[in-house]
PDB file of C-alpha atoms in Angstrom:
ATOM      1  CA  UNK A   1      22.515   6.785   8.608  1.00  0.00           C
ATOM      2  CA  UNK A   2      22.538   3.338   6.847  1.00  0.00           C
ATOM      3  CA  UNK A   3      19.654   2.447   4.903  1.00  0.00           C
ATOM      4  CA  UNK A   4      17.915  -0.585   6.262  1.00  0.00           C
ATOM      5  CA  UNK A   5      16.115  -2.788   4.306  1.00  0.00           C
ATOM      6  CA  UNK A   6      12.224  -2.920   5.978  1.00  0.00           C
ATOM      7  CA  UNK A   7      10.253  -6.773   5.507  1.00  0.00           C
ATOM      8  CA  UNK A   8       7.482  -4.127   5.905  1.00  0.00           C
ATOM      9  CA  UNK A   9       7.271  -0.841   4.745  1.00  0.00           C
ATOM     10  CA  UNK A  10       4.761   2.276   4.457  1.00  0.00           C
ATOM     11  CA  UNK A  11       4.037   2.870   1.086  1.00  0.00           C
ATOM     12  CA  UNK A  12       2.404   6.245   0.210  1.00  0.00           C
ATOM     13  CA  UNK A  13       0.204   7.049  -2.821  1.00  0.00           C
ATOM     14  CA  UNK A  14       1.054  10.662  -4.502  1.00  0.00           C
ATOM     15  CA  UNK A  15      -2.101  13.124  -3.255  1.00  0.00           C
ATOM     16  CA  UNK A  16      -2.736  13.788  -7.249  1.00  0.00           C
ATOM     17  CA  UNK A  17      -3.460   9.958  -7.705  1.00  0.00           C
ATOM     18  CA  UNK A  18      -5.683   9.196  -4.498  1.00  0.00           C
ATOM     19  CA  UNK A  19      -8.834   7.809  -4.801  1.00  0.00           C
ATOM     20  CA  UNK A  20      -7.826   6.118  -8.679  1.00  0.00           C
ATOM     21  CA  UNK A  21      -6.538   2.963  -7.300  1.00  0.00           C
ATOM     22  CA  UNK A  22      -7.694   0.175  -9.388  1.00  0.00           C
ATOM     23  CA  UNK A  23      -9.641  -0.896  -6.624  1.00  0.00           C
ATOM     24  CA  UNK A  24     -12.125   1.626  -7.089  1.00  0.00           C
ATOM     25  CA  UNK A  25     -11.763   1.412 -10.661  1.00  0.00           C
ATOM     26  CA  UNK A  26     -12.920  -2.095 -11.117  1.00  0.00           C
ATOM     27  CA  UNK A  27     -15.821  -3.654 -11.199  1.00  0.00           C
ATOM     28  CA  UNK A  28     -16.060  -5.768  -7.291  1.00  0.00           C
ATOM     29  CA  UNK A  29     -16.507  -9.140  -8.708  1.00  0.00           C
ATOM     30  CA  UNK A  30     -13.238  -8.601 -11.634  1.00  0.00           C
ATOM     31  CA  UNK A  31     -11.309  -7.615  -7.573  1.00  0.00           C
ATOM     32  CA  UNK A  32     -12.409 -10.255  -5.851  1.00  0.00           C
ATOM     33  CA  UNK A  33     -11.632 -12.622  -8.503  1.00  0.00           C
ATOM     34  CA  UNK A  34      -8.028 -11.239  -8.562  1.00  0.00           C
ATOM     35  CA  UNK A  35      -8.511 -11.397  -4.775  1.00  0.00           C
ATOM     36  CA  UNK A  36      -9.427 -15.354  -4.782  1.00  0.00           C
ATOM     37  CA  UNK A  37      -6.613 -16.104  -7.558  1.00  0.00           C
ATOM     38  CA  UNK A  38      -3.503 -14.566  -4.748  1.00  0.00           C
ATOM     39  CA  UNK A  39      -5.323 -16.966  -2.118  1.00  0.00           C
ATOM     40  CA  UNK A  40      -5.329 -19.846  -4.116  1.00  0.00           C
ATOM     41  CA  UNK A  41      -1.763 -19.053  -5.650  1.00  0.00           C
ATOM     42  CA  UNK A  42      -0.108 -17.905  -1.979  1.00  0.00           C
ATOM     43  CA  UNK A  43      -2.691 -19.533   0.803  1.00  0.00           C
ATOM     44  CA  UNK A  44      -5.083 -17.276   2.576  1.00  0.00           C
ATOM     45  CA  UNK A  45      -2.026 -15.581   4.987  1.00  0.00           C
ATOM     46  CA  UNK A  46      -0.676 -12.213   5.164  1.00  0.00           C
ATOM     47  CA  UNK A  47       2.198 -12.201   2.409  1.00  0.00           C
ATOM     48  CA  UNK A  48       4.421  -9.913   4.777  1.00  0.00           C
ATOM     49  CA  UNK A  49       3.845 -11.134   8.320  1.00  0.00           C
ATOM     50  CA  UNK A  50       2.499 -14.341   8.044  1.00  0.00           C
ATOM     51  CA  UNK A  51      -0.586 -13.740  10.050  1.00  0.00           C
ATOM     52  CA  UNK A  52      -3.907 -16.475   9.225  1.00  0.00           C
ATOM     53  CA  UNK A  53      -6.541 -14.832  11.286  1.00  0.00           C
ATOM     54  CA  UNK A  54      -9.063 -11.828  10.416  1.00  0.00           C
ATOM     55  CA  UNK A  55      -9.699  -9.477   7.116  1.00  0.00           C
ATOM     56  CA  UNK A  56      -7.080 -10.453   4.463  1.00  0.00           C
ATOM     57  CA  UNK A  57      -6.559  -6.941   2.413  1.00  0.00           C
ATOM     58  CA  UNK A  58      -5.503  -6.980  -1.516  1.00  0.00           C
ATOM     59  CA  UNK A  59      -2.604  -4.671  -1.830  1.00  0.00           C
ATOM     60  CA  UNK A  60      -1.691  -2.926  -5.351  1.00  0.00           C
ATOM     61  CA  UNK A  61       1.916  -3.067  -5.634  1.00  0.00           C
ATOM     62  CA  UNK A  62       3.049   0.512  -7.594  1.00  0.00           C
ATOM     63  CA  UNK A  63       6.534   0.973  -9.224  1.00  0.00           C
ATOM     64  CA  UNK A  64       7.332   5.243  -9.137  1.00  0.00           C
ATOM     65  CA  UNK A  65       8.883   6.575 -12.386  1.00  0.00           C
ATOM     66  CA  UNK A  66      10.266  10.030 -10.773  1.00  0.00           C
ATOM     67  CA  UNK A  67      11.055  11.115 -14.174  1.00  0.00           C
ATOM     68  CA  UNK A  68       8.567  10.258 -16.734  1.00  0.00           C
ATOM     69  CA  UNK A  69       5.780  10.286 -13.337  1.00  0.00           C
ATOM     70  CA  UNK A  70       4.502   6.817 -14.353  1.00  0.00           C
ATOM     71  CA  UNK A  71       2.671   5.229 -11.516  1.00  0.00           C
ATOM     72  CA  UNK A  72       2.834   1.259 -12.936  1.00  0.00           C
ATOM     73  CA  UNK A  73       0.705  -1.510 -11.432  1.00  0.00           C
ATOM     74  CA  UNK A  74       3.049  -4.300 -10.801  1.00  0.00           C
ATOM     75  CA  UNK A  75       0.740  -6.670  -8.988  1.00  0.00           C
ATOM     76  CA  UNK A  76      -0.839  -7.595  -6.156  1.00  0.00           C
ATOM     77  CA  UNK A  77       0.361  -8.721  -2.455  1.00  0.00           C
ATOM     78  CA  UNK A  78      -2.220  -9.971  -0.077  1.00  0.00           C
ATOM     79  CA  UNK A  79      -1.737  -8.112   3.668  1.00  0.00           C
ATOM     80  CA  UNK A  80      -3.422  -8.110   7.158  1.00  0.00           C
ATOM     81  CA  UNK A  81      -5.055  -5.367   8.283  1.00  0.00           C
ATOM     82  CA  UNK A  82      -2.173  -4.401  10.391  1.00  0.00           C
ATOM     83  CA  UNK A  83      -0.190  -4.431   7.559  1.00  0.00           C
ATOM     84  CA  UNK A  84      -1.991  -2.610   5.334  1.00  0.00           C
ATOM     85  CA  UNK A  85      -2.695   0.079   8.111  1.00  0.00           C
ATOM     86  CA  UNK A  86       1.370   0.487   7.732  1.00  0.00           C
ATOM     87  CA  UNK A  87       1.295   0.765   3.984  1.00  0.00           C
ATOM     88  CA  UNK A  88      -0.968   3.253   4.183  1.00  0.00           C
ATOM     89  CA  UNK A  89       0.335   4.810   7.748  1.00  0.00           C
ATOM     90  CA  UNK A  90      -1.347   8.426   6.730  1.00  0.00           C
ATOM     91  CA  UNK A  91      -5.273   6.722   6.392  1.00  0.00           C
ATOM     92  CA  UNK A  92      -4.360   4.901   9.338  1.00  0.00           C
ATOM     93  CA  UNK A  93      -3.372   8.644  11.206  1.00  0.00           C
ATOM     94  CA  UNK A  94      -7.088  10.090  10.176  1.00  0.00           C
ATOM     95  CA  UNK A  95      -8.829   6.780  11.298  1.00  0.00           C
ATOM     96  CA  UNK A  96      -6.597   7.097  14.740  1.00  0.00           C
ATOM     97  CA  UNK A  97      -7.657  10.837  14.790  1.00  0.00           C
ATOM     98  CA  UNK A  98     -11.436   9.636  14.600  1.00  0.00           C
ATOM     99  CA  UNK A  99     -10.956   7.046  17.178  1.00  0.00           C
ATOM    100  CA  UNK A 100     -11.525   4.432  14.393  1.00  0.00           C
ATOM    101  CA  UNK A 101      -8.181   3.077  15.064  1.00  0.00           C
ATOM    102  CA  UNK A 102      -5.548   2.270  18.004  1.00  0.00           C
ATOM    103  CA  UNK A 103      -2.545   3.839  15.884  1.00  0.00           C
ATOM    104  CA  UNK A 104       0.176   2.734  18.965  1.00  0.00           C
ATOM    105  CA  UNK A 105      -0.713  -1.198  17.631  1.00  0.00           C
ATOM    106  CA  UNK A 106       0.084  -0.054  13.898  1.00  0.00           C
ATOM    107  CA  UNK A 107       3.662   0.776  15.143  1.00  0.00           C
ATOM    108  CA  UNK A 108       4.223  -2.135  17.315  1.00  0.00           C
ATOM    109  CA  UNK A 109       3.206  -3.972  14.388  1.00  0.00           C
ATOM    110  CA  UNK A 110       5.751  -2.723  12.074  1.00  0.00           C
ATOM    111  CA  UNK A 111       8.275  -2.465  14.974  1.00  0.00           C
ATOM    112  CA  UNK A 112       7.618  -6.400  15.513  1.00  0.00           C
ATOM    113  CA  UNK A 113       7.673  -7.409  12.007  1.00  0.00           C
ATOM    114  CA  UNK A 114      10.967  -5.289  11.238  1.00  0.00           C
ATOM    115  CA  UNK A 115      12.519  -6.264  14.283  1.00  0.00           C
ATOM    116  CA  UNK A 116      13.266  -2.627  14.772  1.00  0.00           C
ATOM    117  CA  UNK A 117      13.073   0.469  17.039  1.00  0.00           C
ATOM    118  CA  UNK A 118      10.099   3.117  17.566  1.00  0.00           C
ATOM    119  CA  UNK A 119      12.699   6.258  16.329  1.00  0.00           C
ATOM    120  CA  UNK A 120      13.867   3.491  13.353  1.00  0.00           C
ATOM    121  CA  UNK A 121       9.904   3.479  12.483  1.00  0.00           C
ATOM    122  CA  UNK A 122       9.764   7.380  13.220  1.00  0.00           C
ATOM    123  CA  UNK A 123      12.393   7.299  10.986  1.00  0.00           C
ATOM    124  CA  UNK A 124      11.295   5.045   8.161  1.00  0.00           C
ATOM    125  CA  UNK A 125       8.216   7.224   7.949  1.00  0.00           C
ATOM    126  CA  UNK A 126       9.769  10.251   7.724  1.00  0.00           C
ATOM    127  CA  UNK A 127      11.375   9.399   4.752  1.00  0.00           C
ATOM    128  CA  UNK A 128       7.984   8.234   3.426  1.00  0.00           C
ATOM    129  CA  UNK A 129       6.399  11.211   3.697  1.00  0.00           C
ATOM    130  CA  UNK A 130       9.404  13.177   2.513  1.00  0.00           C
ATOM    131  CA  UNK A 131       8.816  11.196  -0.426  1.00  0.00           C
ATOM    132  CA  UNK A 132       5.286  11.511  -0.630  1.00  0.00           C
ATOM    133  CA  UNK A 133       5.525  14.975  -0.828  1.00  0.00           C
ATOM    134  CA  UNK A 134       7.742  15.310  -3.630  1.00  0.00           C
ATOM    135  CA  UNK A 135       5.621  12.797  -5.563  1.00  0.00           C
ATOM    136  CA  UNK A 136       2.618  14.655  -4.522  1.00  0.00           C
ATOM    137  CA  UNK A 137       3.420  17.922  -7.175  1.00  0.00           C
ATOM    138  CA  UNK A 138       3.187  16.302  -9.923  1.00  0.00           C
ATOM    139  CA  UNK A 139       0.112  14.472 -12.117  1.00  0.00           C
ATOM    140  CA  UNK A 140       1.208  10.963 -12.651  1.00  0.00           C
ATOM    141  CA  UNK A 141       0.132   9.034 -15.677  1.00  0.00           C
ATOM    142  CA  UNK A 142      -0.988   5.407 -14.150  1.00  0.00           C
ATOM    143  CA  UNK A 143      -0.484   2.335 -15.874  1.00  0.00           C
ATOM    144  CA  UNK A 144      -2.744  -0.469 -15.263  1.00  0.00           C
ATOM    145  CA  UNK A 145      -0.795  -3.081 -17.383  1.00  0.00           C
ATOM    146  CA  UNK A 146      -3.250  -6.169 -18.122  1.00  0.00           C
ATOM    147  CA  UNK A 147      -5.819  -4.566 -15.511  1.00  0.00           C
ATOM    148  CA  UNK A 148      -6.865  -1.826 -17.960  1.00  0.00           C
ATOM    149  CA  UNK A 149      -9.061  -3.616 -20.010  1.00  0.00           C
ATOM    150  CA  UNK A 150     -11.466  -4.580 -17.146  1.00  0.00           C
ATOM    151  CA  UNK A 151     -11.461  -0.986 -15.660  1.00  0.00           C
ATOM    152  CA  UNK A 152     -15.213  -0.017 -15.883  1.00  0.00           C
ATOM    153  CA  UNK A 153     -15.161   3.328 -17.919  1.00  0.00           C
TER     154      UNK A 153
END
């Protein structure tokens, strides 16, 4: 199978890291400032899709050392919600399971943006999760770059 290069991707954090995103590390005014400064440098529009209307989600970009389990912070992409429900396609499974969420409109949204097929999503998020799991054995040591100093201890 050749590997095709996604405009949109599902991005899944390692189980042993969830819930330590700097997100919920930070103080809420230190993220919305970071928040405000990608509007102002990018426009308020989804970085992946292009889309102007609704909830515009901060992302946290992670680089995976696989051999030294680093999880590094590399910055910050500003996403719908639809495309954040793809980066984080197993959330958006449990909200679907709790009716919280139409999870058919996640995958036309990736399908649409990727100009691709349901089995090449199917696919693509196989391989996610095949990843995931691997990552998910290990503790990872995170690295928060210049972000560490404003973590609230």
């Amino acid at each position: 199978m050749k590997e095709t290069v996604m405009k949109l991707e599902i991005e899944l954090v390692p189980s042993t890291v969830w819930y330590s995103s700097l997100y919920r590390l930070l103080p809420r005014e230190v993220w919305d400032n970071i928040r405000n400064e990608i509007i102002r440098e990018n426009g308020r529009e989804c970085q992946v899709c292009g889309e102007t209307e609704g909830v515009m989600n901060l992302h946290e970009i992670w680089k995976y050392d696989d051999e030294k389990h680093i999880q590094k912070l590399e910055g910050f992409i500003l996403l719908c919600k639809a495309c954040h429900h793809v980066k984080h396609i197993g959330f958006a499974g449990i909200l679907a399971s709790q009716g919280k969420l139409d999870y058919e409109k996640v995958v036309e949204h990736f399908c649409k943006v990727n100009k691709c097929t349901r089995k090449e999503f199917e696919e693509h998020k196989a391989k996610a999760f095949e990843i995931w799991e691997k990552r998910s054995k290990y503790e990872w040591k995170q690295d928060f770059g210049k972000y560490k100093e404003f973590i609230k201890q």
